Every structure is written in structure tokens, then in C-alpha cells.
């Protein structure tokens, strides 16, 4: 199944997080925070949103940092994704 977000929406997939602390303790999934770093898997086309022209500046494959409680989580074919607005993206992570 292919996901095509509308307007200024972006579909992201969480990037794997460290499961150990710096001292080597393994953290159970219940103790881990919601990931805020994700890889973009689909980007909307932009356009008119709330009377303003929105140009999409992120692209598929970018790794981004987004607001902690933003977006809507969903599953497709057993994989977890989050759909967020481009304005909820705080930064693009360069490696």
C-alpha cells in the first residue's frame, strides 16, 4: 500500500533509538520516550493551506526532528508511521 499525504502533510517513520543508557543498562520499551527523530517516507504537494501558499522544503529520505506530541500515528502493513504537518518539523538532521 502506498501513502500519499495531502497539502502540507508529511509521513515519517521513526528512526531506531538506543535501547541502552550510556552506562550500559537496557531500557524496556515502556521506559523509552516517544521518538522525535524520523525519516520522511512521503511528502504532500503543498499548495494553499488556510489561505497561505505552502511550499514543501523537505523531501523523501530526509531525517528530521519534530515536536514531541505532534502528528497522528497509524499502522500500514504492520509498520508504524506518523503523519505530521511540515510546520511541526523543527529541523533537518544532517549527518
Coordinates of N, CA and C in Angstrom, one line a residue, residues 40-85:
X40 N 11.6 10.7 6.6 CA 10.4 11.1 5.8 C 10.3 10.0 4.7
X41 N 9.0 9.4 4.6 CA 8.8 8.4 3.6 C 7.8 8.9 2.5
X42 N 7.1 10.0 2.8 CA 6.2 10.6 1.8 C 5.9 12.1 2.1
X43 N 5.8 12.9 1.1 CA 5.6 14.3 1.2 C 4.4 14.8 0.4
X44 N 3.6 15.6 1.0 CA 2.5 16.2 0.2 C 3.0 17.2 -0.8
X45 N 2.1 17.8 -1.6 CA 2.4 18.7 -2.7 C 2.5 20.1 -2.3
X46 N 2.0 20.4 -1.0 CA 2.0 21.8 -0.6 C 0.7 22.5 -1.2
X47 N 0.8 23.8 -1.5 CA -0.4 24.4 -2.0 C -1.0 25.4 -1.0
X48 N -2.3 25.8 -1.2 CA -2.9 26.7 -0.4 C -3.4 26.0 0.9
X49 N -3.0 26.5 2.0 CA -3.4 25.9 3.3 C -3.8 27.1 4.2
X50 N -5.0 27.1 4.6 CA -5.6 28.2 5.5 C -5.3 29.6 4.8
X51 N -5.4 29.7 3.5 CA -5.3 31.0 2.8 C -3.8 31.4 2.6
X52 N -2.9 30.5 2.9 CA -1.5 30.8 2.7 C -0.9 29.8 1.7
X53 N 0.0 30.2 0.9 CA 0.8 29.3 0.0 C 1.9 28.6 0.8
X54 N 1.8 27.3 0.7 CA 2.9 26.5 1.4 C 3.7 25.8 0.4
X55 N 5.0 26.0 0.5 CA 6.0 25.3 -0.4 C 6.7 24.3 0.4
X56 N 6.7 23.1 0.0 CA 7.4 22.0 0.7 C 8.9 22.1 0.5
X57 N 9.6 22.1 1.7 CA 11.1 22.3 1.6 C 11.8 21.0 2.1
X58 N 11.0 20.0 2.6 CA 11.6 18.7 2.9 C 11.3 17.7 1.8
X59 N 12.1 16.7 1.8 CA 12.0 15.7 0.7 C 12.1 14.2 1.3
X60 N 11.6 13.3 0.6 CA 11.7 11.9 1.0 C 13.1 11.5 1.3
X61 N 13.3 10.8 2.4 CA 14.7 10.4 2.8 C 15.3 11.3 3.8
X62 N 14.8 12.5 4.0 CA 15.4 13.4 5.0 C 15.1 12.9 6.4
X63 N 16.1 13.0 7.3 CA 15.9 12.7 8.7 C 15.6 14.0 9.4
X64 N 14.5 14.0 10.1 CA 14.0 15.2 10.7 C 13.8 15.1 12.2
X65 N 13.8 16.2 12.9 CA 13.4 16.3 14.3 C 12.1 17.0 14.4
X66 N 11.1 16.4 15.1 CA 9.8 17.0 15.1 C 9.3 17.2 16.5
X67 N 8.2 18.0 16.7 CA 7.7 18.2 18.0 C 7.2 16.9 18.7
X68 N 7.4 16.8 20.0 CA 7.2 15.6 20.7 C 5.8 15.0 20.6
X69 N 4.8 15.9 20.7 CA 3.4 15.4 20.7 C 2.6 15.7 19.5
X70 N 3.3 16.0 18.4 CA 2.6 16.3 17.1 C 2.3 15.1 16.3
X71 N 1.4 15.2 15.4 CA 1.0 14.2 14.5 C 0.1 13.2 14.9
X72 N -0.3 12.3 14.0 CA -1.2 11.2 14.2 C -0.5 9.9 13.8
X73 N -0.5 8.9 14.8 CA 0.2 7.7 14.5 C -0.8 6.7 13.9
X74 N -0.3 5.8 12.9 CA -1.1 4.8 12.3 C -0.2 3.7 11.8
X75 N -0.8 2.5 11.5 CA 0.0 1.4 11.0 C -0.5 1.0 9.6
X76 N 0.5 0.6 8.8 CA 0.2 0.1 7.4 C 1.1 -1.1 7.3
X77 N 0.5 -2.2 6.9 CA 1.2 -3.5 6.7 C 2.2 -3.8 7.9
X78 N 1.7 -3.5 9.1 CA 2.5 -3.9 10.3 C 3.6 -2.9 10.7
X79 N 3.8 -1.8 9.9 CA 4.8 -0.8 10.2 C 4.1 0.4 10.8
X80 N 4.7 1.1 11.7 CA 4.2 2.3 12.4 C 4.7 3.5 11.7
X81 N 3.8 4.4 11.4 CA 4.1 5.7 10.8 C 3.4 6.8 11.6
X82 N 3.9 8.1 11.4 CA 3.2 9.2 11.9 C 3.1 10.2 10.8
X83 N 1.9 10.9 10.7 CA 1.7 11.9 9.7 C 1.7 13.3 10.5
X84 N 2.5 14.2 10.0 CA 2.6 15.5 10.7 C 2.6 16.6 9.6
X85 N 2.4 17.8 10.1 CA 2.4 19.0 9.2 C 3.9 19.4 9.1

